mmCIF file of C-alpha atoms (C1' of nucleotides) in Angstrom:
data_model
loop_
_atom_site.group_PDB
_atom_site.id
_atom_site.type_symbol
_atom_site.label_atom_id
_atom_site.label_comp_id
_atom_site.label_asym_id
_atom_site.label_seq_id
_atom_site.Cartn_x
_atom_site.Cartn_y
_atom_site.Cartn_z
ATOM 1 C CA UNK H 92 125.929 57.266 42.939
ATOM 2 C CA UNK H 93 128.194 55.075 45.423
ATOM 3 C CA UNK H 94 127.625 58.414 47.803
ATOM 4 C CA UNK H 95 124.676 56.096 49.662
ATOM 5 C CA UNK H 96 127.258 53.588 49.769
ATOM 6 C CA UNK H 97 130.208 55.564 51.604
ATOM 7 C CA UNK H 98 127.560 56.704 53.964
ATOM 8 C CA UNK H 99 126.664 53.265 55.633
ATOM 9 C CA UNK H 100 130.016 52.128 55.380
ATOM 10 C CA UNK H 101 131.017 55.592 57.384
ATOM 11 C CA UNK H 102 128.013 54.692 59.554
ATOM 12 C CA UNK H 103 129.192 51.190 60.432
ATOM 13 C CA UNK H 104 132.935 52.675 60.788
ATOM 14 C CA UNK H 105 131.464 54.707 64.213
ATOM 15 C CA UNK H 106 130.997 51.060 65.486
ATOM 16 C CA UNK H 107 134.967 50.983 65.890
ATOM 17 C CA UNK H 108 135.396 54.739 67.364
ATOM 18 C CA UNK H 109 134.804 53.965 71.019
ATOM 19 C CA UNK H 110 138.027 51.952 73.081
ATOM 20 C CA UNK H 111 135.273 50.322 75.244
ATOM 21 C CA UNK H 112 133.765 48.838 72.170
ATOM 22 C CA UNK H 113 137.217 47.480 70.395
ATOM 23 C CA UNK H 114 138.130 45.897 74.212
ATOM 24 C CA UNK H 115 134.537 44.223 73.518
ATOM 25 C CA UNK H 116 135.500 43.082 70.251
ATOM 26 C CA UNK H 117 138.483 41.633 71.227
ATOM 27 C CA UNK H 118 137.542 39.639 74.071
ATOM 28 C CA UNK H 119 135.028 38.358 72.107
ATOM 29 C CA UNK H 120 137.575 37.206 69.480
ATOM 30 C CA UNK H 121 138.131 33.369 71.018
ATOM 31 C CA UNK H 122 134.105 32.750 71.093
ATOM 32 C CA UNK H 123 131.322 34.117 72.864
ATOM 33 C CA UNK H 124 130.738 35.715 76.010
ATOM 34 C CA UNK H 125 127.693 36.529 78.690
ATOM 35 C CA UNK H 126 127.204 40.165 79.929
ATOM 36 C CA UNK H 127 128.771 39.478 83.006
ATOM 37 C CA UNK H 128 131.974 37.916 81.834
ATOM 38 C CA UNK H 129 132.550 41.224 79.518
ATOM 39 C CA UNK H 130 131.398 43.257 82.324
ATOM 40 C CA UNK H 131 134.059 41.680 84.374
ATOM 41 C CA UNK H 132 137.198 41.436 81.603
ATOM 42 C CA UNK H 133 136.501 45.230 80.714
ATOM 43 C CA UNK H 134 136.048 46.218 84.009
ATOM 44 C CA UNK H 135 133.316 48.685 82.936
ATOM 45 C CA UNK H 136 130.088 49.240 84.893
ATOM 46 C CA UNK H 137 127.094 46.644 83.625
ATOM 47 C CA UNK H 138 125.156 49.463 82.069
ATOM 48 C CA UNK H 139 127.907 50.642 79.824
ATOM 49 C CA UNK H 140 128.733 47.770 78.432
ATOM 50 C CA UNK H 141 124.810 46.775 78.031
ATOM 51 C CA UNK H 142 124.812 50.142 75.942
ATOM 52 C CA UNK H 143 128.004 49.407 73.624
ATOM 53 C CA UNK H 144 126.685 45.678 73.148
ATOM 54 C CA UNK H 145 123.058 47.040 72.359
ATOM 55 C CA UNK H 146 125.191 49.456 69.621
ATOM 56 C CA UNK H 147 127.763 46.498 67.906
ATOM 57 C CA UNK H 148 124.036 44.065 67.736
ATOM 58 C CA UNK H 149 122.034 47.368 65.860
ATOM 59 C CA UNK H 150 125.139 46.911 63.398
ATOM 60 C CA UNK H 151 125.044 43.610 62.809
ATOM 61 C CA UNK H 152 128.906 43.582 64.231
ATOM 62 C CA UNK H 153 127.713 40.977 66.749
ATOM 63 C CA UNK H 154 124.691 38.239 67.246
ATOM 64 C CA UNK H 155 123.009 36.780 70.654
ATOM 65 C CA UNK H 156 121.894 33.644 71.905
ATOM 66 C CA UNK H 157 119.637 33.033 74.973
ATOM 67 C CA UNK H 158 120.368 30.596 77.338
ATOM 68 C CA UNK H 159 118.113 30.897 80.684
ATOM 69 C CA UNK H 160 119.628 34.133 82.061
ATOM 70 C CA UNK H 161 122.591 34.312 80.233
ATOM 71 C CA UNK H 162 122.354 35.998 76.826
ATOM 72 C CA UNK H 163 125.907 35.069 74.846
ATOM 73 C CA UNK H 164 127.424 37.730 72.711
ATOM 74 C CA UNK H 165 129.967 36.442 69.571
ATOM 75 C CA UNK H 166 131.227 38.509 66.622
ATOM 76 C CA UNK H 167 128.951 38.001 63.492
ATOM 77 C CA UNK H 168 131.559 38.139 60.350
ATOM 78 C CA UNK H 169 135.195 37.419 60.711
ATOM 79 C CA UNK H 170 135.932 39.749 58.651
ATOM 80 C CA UNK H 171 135.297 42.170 60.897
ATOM 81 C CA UNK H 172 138.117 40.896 63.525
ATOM 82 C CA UNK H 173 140.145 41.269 60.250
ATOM 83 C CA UNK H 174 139.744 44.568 59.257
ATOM 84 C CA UNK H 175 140.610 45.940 62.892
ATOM 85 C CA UNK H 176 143.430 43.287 63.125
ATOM 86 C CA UNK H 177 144.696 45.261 60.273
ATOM 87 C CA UNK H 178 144.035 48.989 61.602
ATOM 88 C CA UNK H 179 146.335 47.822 64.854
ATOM 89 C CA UNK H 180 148.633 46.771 62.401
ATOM 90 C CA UNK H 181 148.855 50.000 60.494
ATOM 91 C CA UNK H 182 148.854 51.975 64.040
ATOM 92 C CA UNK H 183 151.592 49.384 65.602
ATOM 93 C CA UNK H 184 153.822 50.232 62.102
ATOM 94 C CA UNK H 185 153.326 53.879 62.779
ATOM 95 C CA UNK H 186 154.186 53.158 66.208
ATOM 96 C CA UNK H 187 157.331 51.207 65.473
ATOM 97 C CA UNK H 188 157.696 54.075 63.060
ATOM 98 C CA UNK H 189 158.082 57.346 65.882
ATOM 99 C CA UNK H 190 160.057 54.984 67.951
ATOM 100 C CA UNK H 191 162.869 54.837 66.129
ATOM 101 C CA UNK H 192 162.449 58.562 65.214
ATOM 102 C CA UNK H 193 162.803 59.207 68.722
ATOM 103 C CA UNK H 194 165.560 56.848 69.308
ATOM 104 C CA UNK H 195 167.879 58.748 65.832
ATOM 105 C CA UNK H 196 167.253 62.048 68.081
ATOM 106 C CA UNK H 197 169.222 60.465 71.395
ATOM 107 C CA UNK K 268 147.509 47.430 79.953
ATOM 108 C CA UNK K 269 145.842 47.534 76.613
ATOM 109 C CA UNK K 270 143.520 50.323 76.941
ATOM 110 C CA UNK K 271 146.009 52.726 75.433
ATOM 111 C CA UNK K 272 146.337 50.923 72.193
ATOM 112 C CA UNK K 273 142.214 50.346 71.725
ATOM 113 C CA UNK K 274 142.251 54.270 72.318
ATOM 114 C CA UNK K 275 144.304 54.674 69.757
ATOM 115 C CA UNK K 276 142.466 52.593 67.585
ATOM 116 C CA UNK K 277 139.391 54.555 68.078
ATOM 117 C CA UNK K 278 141.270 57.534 67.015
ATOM 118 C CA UNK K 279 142.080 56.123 64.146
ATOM 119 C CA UNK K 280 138.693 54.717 63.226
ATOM 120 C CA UNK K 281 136.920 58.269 63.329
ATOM 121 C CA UNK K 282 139.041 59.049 60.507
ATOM 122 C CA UNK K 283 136.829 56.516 58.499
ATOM 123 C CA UNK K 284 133.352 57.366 59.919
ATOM 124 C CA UNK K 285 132.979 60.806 57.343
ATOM 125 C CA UNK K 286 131.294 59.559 54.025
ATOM 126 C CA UNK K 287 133.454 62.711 52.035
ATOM 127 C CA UNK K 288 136.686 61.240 53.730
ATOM 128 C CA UNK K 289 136.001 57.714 52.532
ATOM 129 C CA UNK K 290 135.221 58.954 49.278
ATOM 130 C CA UNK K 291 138.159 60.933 49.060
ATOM 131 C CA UNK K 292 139.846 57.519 50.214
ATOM 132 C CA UNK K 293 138.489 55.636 47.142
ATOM 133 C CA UNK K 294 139.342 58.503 45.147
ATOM 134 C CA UNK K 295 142.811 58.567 46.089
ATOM 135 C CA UNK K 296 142.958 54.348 45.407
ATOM 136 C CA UNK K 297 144.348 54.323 42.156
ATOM 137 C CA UNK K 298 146.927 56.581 42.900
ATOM 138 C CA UNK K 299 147.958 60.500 44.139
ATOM 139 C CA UNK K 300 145.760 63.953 43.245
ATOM 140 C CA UNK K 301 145.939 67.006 43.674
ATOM 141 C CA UNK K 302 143.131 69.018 45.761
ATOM 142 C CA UNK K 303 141.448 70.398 42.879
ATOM 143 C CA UNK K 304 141.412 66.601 41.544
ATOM 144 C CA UNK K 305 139.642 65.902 44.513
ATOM 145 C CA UNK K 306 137.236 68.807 44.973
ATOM 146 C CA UNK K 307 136.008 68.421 41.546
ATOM 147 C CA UNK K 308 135.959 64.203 41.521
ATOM 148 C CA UNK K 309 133.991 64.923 44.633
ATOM 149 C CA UNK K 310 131.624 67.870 44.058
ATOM 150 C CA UNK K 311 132.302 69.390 47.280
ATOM 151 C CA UNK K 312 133.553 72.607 48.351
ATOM 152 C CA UNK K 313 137.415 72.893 48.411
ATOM 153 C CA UNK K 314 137.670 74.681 51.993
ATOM 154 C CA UNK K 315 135.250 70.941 52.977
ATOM 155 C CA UNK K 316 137.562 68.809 51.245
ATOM 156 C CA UNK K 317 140.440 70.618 52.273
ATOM 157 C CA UNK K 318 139.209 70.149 56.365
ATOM 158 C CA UNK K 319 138.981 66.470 55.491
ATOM 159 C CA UNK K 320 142.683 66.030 54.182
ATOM 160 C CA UNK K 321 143.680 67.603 57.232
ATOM 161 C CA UNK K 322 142.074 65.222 59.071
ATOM 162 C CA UNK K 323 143.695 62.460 56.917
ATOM 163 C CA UNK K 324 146.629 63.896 56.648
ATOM 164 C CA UNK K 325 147.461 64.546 60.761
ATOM 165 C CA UNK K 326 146.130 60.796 61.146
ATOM 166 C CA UNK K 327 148.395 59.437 58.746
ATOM 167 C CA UNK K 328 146.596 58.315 56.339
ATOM 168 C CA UNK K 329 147.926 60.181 53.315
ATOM 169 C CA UNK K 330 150.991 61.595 52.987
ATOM 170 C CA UNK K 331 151.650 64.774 50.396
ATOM 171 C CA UNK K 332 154.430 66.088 47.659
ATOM 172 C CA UNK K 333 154.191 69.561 46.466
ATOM 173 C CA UNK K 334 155.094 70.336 43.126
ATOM 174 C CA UNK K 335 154.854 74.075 42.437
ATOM 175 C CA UNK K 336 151.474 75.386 43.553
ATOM 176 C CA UNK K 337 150.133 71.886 43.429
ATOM 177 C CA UNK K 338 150.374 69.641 46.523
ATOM 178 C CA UNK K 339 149.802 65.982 45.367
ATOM 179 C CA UNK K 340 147.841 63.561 48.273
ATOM 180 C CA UNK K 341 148.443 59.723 48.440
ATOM 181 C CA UNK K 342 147.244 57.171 50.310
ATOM 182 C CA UNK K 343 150.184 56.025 53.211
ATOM 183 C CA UNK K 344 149.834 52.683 53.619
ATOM 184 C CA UNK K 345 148.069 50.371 51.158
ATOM 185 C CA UNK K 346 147.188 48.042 54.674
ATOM 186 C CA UNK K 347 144.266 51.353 54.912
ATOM 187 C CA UNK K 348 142.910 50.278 51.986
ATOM 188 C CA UNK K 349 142.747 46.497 52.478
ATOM 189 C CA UNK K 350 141.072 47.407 55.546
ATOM 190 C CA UNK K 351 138.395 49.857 54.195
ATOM 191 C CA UNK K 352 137.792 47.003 51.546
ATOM 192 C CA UNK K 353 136.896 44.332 54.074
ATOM 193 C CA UNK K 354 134.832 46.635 55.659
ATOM 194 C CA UNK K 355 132.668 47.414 52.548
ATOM 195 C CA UNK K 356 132.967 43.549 52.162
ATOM 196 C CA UNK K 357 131.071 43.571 55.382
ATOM 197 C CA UNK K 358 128.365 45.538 54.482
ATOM 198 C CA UNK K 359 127.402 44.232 50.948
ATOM 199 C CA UNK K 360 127.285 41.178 52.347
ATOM 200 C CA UNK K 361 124.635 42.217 55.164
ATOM 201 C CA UNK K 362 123.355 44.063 52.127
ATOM 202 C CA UNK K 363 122.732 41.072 50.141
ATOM 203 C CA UNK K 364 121.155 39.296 53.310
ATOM 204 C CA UNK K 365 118.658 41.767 53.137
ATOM 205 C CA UNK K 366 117.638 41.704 50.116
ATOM 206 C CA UNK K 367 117.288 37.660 49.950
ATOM 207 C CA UNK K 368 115.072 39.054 53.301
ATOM 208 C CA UNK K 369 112.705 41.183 51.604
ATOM 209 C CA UNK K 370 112.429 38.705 48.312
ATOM 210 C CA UNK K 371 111.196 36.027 50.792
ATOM 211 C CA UNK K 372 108.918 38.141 52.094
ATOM 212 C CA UNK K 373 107.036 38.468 48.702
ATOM 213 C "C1'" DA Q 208 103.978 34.168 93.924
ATOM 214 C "C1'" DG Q 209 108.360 36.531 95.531
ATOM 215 C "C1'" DG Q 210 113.072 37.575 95.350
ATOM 216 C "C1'" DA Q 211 117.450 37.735 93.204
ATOM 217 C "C1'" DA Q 212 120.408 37.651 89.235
ATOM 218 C "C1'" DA Q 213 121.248 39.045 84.362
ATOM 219 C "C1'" DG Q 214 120.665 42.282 81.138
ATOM 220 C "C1'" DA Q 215 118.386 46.438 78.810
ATOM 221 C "C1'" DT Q 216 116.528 51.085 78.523
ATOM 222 C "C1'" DT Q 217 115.854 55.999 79.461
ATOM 223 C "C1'" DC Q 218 117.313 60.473 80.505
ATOM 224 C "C1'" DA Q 219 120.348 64.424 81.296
ATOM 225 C "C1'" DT Q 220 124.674 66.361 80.474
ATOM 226 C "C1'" DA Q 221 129.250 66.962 78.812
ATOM 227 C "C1'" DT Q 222 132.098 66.615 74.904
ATOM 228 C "C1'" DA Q 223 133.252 66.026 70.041
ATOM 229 C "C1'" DT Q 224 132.410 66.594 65.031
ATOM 230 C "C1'" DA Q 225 130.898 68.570 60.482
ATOM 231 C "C1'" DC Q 226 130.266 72.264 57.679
ATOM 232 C "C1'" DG Q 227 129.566 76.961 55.625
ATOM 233 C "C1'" DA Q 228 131.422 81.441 55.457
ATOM 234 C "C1'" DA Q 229 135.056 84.273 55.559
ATOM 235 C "C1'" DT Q 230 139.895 84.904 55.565
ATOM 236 C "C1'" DA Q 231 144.712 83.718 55.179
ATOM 237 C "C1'" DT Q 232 148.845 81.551 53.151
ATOM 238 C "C1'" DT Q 233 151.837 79.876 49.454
ATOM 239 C "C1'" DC Q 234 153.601 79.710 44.977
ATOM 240 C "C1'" DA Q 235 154.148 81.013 39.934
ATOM 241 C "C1'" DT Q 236 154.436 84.303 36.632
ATOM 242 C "C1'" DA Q 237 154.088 88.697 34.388
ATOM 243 C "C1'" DT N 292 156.374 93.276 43.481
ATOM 244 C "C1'" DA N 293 151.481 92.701 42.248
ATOM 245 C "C1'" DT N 294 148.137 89.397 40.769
ATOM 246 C "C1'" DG N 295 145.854 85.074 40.445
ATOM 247 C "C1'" DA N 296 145.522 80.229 41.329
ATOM 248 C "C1'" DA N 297 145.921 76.474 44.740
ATOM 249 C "C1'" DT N 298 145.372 75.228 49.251
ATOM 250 C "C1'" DA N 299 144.731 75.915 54.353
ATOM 251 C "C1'" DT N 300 142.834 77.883 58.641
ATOM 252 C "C1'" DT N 301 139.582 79.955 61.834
ATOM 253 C "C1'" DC N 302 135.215 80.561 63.795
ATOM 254 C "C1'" DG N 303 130.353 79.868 64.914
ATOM 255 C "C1'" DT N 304 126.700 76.738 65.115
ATOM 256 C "C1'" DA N 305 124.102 72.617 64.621
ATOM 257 C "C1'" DT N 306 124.194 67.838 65.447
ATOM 258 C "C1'" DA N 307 125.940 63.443 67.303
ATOM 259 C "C1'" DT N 308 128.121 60.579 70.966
ATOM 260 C "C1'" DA N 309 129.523 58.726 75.614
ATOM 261 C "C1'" DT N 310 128.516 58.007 80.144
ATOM 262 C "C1'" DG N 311 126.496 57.813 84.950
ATOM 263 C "C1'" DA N 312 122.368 57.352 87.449
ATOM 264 C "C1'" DA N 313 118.160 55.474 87.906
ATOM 265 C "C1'" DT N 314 114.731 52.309 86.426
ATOM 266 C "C1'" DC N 315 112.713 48.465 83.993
ATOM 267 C "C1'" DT N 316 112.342 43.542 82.121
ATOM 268 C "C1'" DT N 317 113.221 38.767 81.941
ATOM 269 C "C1'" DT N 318 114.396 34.449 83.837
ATOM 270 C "C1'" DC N 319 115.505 31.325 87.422
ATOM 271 C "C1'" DC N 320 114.818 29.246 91.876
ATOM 272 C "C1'" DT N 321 112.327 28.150 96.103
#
DNA sequence: AGGAAAGATTCATATATACGAATATTCATA
DNA sequence: TATGAATATTCGTATATATGAATCTTTCCT
């Protein structure tokens, strides 16, 4: 029954499983963004991030606009920025969590 | 700088790109079960579901109680689950897009 | 038209993941 | 302490993913 349903949304989930992608996604967060300037902020080689871009469009995670060379990446649904904003938050509360744990064992 | 913390992230995120996990996930919403709970609510093997709480439980997602031969699995933090829930907003809305697609198209 | 800049695609390879099958561990109870 | 029920682990294999290198496409400018 909902077993289609918990496949694409596992499907979509691999979007988020690569750090090069989520550094993409978050310097996309304040507004869009050429090729080059992510290429540049990430530091990653052209190519690479040409590959992870050509995976987050395929998933509808972001949308492009042409203008002359340029092409202009920007995240597609806010809720998407949410939903990671709140997976740091659960791994920066774990975080938080086996710091003090280390800090009882001084 | 930040590159540690989006690896992280991407750890965490391949926790949620298994269809069984997620379902055991949604199983697990309204509250704890055992593993028999599960592998019957599920219809898959119990060694299968058993690799998959594994997964879930080194990645902190659920946390678990025994109680005699029974060991109980809950979800850890309720943020997971707002988080999982945006997601699937995500995609029922891109769903829904579609479909208003293909009626057009008639 | 020709060249350069911006971006995309293809391919090969290395690495990770999922799952079935078999086996092991843990606990309760007779 | 032997047995059965509940759960976990290990291993082999098939499949998916990430990345560098090389190549291609599109657009702009002269």
């Amino acid at each position: 029954m909902d077993k289609k349903i918990f496949e694409m949304h596992a499907e979509i989930c691999k979007v988020f499983t690569n750090p090069k992608r989520l550094e993409i996604i978050s310097l996309l967060r304040d507004g869009e963004k050429t090729v080059n300037d992510l290429t540049e902020l990430a530091g990653v080689p052209q190519a690479n991030v040409s590959q992870h871009l050509t995976v987050l469009r395929q998933n509808n995670v972001v949308t492009t606009r042409r203008n002359g060379a340029n092409i202009y990446y920007k995240i597609a649904n806010p809720k998407i920025l949410q939903a990671c904003d709140l997976m740091r938050e659960v791994l920066l509360e774990k975080l938080a969590e086996n710091e003090e744990l280390v800090k009882r064992m001084l």
